[in-house]
Amino acid sequence: MNQQTLLIGQTIWFEGDAMQSGPDAARISTCGGIVIEQGKVVARGEADLLRESYPQAKIVDYGNSLILPGFVDAHMHYPQTRMIASWGKRLIDWLNTYTFPEEMTLADPTEARARADLTLDLALSHGTTTQVSYCTIHPCSVDAFFDAAAARGMRVFAGKTCMDRNAPEGLRDTPQTAYDDSKALLQRWHGVGRAEYVITPRFSPTSTPEQLEALGALWAEHPEVLMQTHLSEQTDEIEWVKSLFPKAKDYLDTYEQFGLLGERALYGHVIHLEPRETDRLAETGAAVVHCPTSNTFIGSGIFEAAKLASRGIRIGLATDTGGGSSFSMLRTMAAAYEIGQLAGTALHPAQLIWLATEGSARALFAQDRIGTLAVGSEADITVLNLSSTPAIAQRHARATDLWEAVFPTIMMGDDRAVQAVWVAGRLVRG
Ligand code: GUN
Ligand code: ZN
């Protein structure tokens, strides 16, 4: 018989969308368990019942630590890992001063692999088991990321970042090479092991209409893959888009007119929307990604999570490193809470956990594989110590329910709270 492992601890999972129904969607147990076998979740429930039903299982008892799905970081840039926390610039200056020179260095496949290894190890040490990453214009940067993820058994999503204007020499492709490279990479990687390819125009300012059209054509040939890009992050950027696409109705239209809007689209930031854009996102079923530490760090603005969720728009949560200022999805949840306060809605801990796990997975149409502890799901699991520092422990000691017990870790926790990480049923940390 295959080895079964029973993880015991406090558990939270969801039946329904926590952005819609709040904590009512959550099922919590102070003595729950998850049984894993051959890399998948095969049972979940109360620990006592699982012990009886799976007497052969090896037991790993995490006490009152919290067992969650591994975090899903729905938007980040692995090439930017070394330039996190670069001071003093807003988006366009930040791209030109820090980002583009750094992305140039990934022309070297050895460098690309080192950056991918570094980034994925940082992810795992923070309890993140899936990243959705932009690569660079260089095809070798995509190979490096997928190879590095395969070496760790991780499910990742990534694509070649296409740009054919407003970027320096050495970081530009063409409509044709963007199409050809993306297609070759998609065919090489999509569905191989746990790799998923994402068609990736960086954003409208760095793609000509011809390039957007070419990538729209590729997406029409491969509607099974996701398409990711940036939308309405800063007001200066929006003015620039208007001047580059004078006939477009708005920023979102610069994508829609080239076939780059649909259910499998994933837009990062999405802060300064026109009412028409919100309507089109809702009508088409596209997903948006909240990048709260980046939105404050680069000075972009307030993402309106509750408002977008009330329109039925799926929302993922992301670090957006290196524009974001932390690799930690705990810190990212804390920032989402703070931004929610500024936007007028306090997100419940259930909603913050949802966004970092199943919400992000739903944004990727991956909730049957990751982001949940449902039976059949891949066993990517993060275990959190809810008393990981003296400051957190003294607050945790006064908690009267599980939400109050977990919220100090959301607000103040970091990689010290990550007690164990399992990837596809294999213990990789802890
Ligand atoms: N818009 C276009 N490219 C980027 C990027 O790399 N980071 C962020 N935050 N916004 C972008
Ligand atoms: Zn980004």
Coordinates of C-alpha atoms in Angstrom, one line a residue, residues 135-370:
C135 CA 10.0 36.3 -17.0
T136 CA 12.0 38.6 -19.3
I137 CA 12.0 39.0 -23.0
H138 CA 14.7 36.2 -23.2
P139 CA 13.3 32.7 -23.8
C140 CA 16.0 31.3 -21.6
S141 CA 14.5 33.1 -18.6
V142 CA 11.3 31.1 -19.1
D143 CA 13.2 27.8 -19.4
A144 CA 15.2 28.7 -16.3
F145 CA 12.1 29.4 -14.2
F146 CA 10.2 26.2 -15.3
D147 CA 13.3 24.1 -14.8
A148 CA 14.0 25.5 -11.3
A149 CA 10.3 24.9 -10.4
A150 CA 10.4 21.3 -11.7
A151 CA 13.5 20.7 -9.6
R152 CA 11.4 21.6 -6.5
G153 CA 8.2 19.9 -7.7
M154 CA 6.3 23.2 -7.7
R155 CA 3.3 24.2 -9.7
V156 CA 4.1 27.5 -11.3
F157 CA 2.7 29.8 -14.0
A158 CA 5.0 31.9 -16.2
G159 CA 5.6 33.4 -19.6
K160 CA 8.0 35.4 -21.7
T161 CA 7.4 39.2 -21.1
C162 CA 6.9 40.7 -24.5
M163 CA 7.9 44.3 -25.3
D164 CA 8.6 45.9 -28.7
R165 CA 8.7 49.6 -27.8
N166 CA 9.5 52.0 -25.0
A167 CA 12.1 49.7 -23.6
P168 CA 15.9 49.7 -24.1
E169 CA 17.8 48.0 -26.8
G170 CA 18.4 44.4 -25.7
L171 CA 15.0 44.2 -24.0
R172 CA 12.8 44.5 -27.1
D173 CA 11.5 41.9 -29.4
T174 CA 9.1 42.3 -32.4
P175 CA 5.5 41.3 -33.0
Q176 CA 6.7 38.3 -34.9
T177 CA 9.4 37.1 -32.4
A178 CA 7.0 37.7 -29.5
Y179 CA 4.5 35.4 -31.2
D180 CA 7.1 32.8 -32.3
D181 CA 9.0 32.7 -29.0
S182 CA 5.8 32.6 -26.9
K183 CA 4.3 29.9 -29.1
A184 CA 7.5 27.7 -28.9
L185 CA 7.7 28.2 -25.1
L186 CA 4.0 27.4 -24.7
Q187 CA 4.4 24.2 -26.7
R188 CA 7.5 23.3 -24.8
W189 CA 6.2 23.9 -21.3
H190 CA 2.4 24.1 -20.9
G191 CA 1.2 21.1 -19.1
V192 CA 4.6 19.5 -18.7
G193 CA 4.8 18.3 -15.1
R194 CA 3.4 21.1 -13.1
A195 CA 4.3 24.0 -15.5
E196 CA 1.6 26.3 -16.9
Y197 CA 2.4 28.8 -19.6
V198 CA 0.9 32.3 -19.5
I199 CA 0.9 34.6 -22.5
T200 CA 2.5 37.8 -21.2
P201 CA 2.5 41.2 -22.9
R202 CA 4.1 43.4 -20.2
F203 CA 1.6 46.3 -20.6
S204 CA 0.2 48.5 -23.4
P205 CA 2.9 51.2 -23.2
T206 CA 5.7 48.6 -24.1
S207 CA 3.8 46.8 -26.9
T208 CA 2.9 48.2 -30.3
P209 CA -0.7 47.5 -31.6
E210 CA 0.9 45.0 -33.9
Q211 CA 2.5 43.1 -31.0
L212 CA -0.7 43.1 -29.0
E213 CA -2.5 41.8 -32.1
A214 CA 0.0 39.0 -32.6
L215 CA -0.3 37.9 -29.0
G216 CA -4.1 38.2 -29.2
A217 CA -3.9 35.8 -32.2
L218 CA -1.7 33.4 -30.2
W219 CA -4.3 33.4 -27.4
A220 CA -7.1 32.7 -29.8
E221 CA -5.1 29.6 -31.0
H222 CA -4.5 28.6 -27.3
P223 CA -7.6 29.6 -25.3
E224 CA -6.6 27.0 -22.7
V225 CA -3.8 29.2 -21.3
L226 CA -3.9 32.3 -19.2
M227 CA -3.0 35.7 -20.4
Q228 CA -1.4 38.2 -17.9
T229 CA -0.6 41.9 -18.1
H230 CA -0.9 45.1 -16.1
L231 CA -3.8 47.5 -16.1
S232 CA -4.4 51.0 -14.6
E233 CA -1.7 51.0 -12.0
Q234 CA -0.7 54.7 -11.9
T235 CA -2.4 57.9 -13.2
D236 CA 0.7 58.9 -15.2
E237 CA 0.7 55.5 -16.9
I238 CA -2.9 55.9 -17.9
E239 CA -2.3 59.3 -19.4
W240 CA 0.6 57.8 -21.4
V241 CA -1.6 54.9 -22.6
K242 CA -4.2 57.5 -23.8
S243 CA -1.5 59.3 -25.8
L244 CA -0.2 56.1 -27.3
F245 CA -3.7 54.7 -28.2
P246 CA -5.7 57.9 -28.9
K247 CA -8.6 55.9 -30.4
A248 CA -9.0 53.5 -27.5
K249 CA -12.1 54.0 -25.3
D250 CA -9.9 53.5 -22.2
Y251 CA -6.9 51.4 -21.0
L252 CA -8.8 48.1 -20.9
D253 CA -9.9 48.7 -24.5
T254 CA -6.2 48.7 -25.6
Y255 CA -6.3 45.0 -24.7
E256 CA -9.8 44.2 -25.7
Q257 CA -9.5 45.5 -29.3
F258 CA -6.6 43.1 -29.9
G259 CA -8.3 40.0 -28.4
L260 CA -6.6 40.3 -25.0
L261 CA -9.7 40.3 -22.8
G262 CA -11.5 37.2 -21.7
E263 CA -12.2 34.8 -18.9
R264 CA -8.6 33.6 -18.6
A265 CA -7.2 37.1 -18.5
L266 CA -5.3 38.2 -15.4
Y267 CA -4.8 41.9 -14.9
G268 CA -2.4 43.2 -12.2
H269 CA -3.0 46.3 -10.1
V270 CA -6.3 47.5 -11.6
I271 CA -6.6 50.6 -9.4
H272 CA -7.9 53.6 -11.4
L273 CA -10.8 52.1 -13.4
E274 CA -13.4 53.9 -15.4
P275 CA -16.9 52.6 -14.8
R276 CA -16.9 51.1 -18.3
E277 CA -13.8 49.1 -17.6
T278 CA -15.3 47.6 -14.4
D279 CA -18.4 46.7 -16.4
R280 CA -16.3 44.9 -19.1
L281 CA -14.2 43.0 -16.5
A282 CA -17.4 41.8 -14.9
E283 CA -19.1 41.0 -18.2
T284 CA -16.2 39.0 -19.6
G285 CA -15.4 37.2 -16.3
A286 CA -11.7 38.3 -16.3
A287 CA -9.7 38.2 -13.1
V288 CA -7.8 41.0 -11.3
V289 CA -4.8 40.7 -9.0
H290 CA -4.4 42.8 -5.9
C291 CA -0.7 43.8 -5.3
P292 CA -1.0 45.8 -2.0
T293 CA 2.6 46.2 -0.9
S294 CA 3.5 47.3 -4.4
N295 CA 0.6 49.7 -4.7
T296 CA 1.9 51.5 -1.6
F297 CA 5.6 51.1 -2.3
I298 CA 5.5 52.5 -5.8
G299 CA 2.8 55.0 -4.7
S300 CA 0.1 53.7 -7.1
G301 CA -3.2 54.0 -5.1
I302 CA -6.0 52.2 -3.4
F303 CA -7.3 48.9 -4.8
E304 CA -11.0 48.5 -4.2
A305 CA -11.4 44.8 -3.4
A306 CA -14.8 44.9 -1.9
K307 CA -16.2 47.0 -4.7
L308 CA -14.8 44.7 -7.4
A309 CA -15.9 41.5 -5.5
S310 CA -19.4 43.0 -5.3
R311 CA -19.4 42.9 -9.1
G312 CA -18.6 39.2 -9.1
I313 CA -15.0 39.8 -10.3
R314 CA -12.5 37.1 -9.2
I315 CA -9.6 38.6 -7.3
G316 CA -6.2 37.1 -6.7
L317 CA -3.5 38.3 -4.2
A318 CA 0.1 38.9 -5.0
T319 CA 3.4 40.2 -3.8
D320 CA 4.4 41.8 -7.2
T321 CA 8.0 41.6 -6.1
G322 CA 10.3 43.5 -6.9
G323 CA 7.7 46.3 -7.1
G324 CA 6.2 44.8 -4.0
S325 CA 8.2 45.2 -0.8
S326 CA 7.9 41.7 0.6
F327 CA 8.2 38.0 -0.4
S328 CA 5.7 37.1 2.3
M329 CA 2.1 36.5 1.6
L330 CA 1.4 37.1 5.3
R331 CA 2.8 40.6 4.9
T332 CA 0.8 40.9 1.7
M333 CA -2.4 40.0 3.5
A334 CA -1.6 42.6 6.2
A335 CA -1.2 45.2 3.5
A336 CA -4.5 44.1 1.9
Y337 CA -6.1 44.6 5.3
E338 CA -4.6 48.1 5.6
I339 CA -5.7 49.1 2.1
G340 CA -9.1 47.7 2.8
Q341 CA -9.3 50.0 5.8
L342 CA -8.4 53.0 3.6
A343 CA -11.0 51.9 1.0
G344 CA -13.7 51.7 3.7
T345 CA -14.0 47.9 4.2
A346 CA -12.2 45.8 6.8
L347 CA -11.4 42.5 5.2
H348 CA -12.1 39.6 7.6
P349 CA -9.2 37.2 8.3
A350 CA -11.2 34.6 6.4
Q351 CA -11.2 36.8 3.4
L352 CA -7.5 37.5 3.6
I353 CA -6.7 33.8 3.9
W354 CA -9.1 33.1 1.0
L355 CA -7.4 35.7 -1.2
A356 CA -3.9 34.2 -0.6
T357 CA -5.1 30.6 -1.3
E358 CA -8.3 29.6 -3.0
G359 CA -9.1 33.1 -4.3
S360 CA -5.8 33.3 -6.1
A361 CA -6.3 29.7 -7.3
R362 CA -9.7 30.6 -8.7
A363 CA -8.3 33.7 -10.4
L364 CA -6.0 31.2 -12.2
F365 CA -8.8 28.6 -12.8
A366 CA -6.5 26.3 -10.8
Q367 CA -8.7 25.6 -7.8
D368 CA -9.1 21.9 -8.8
R369 CA -5.3 21.6 -8.3
I370 CA -4.0 24.1 -5.8

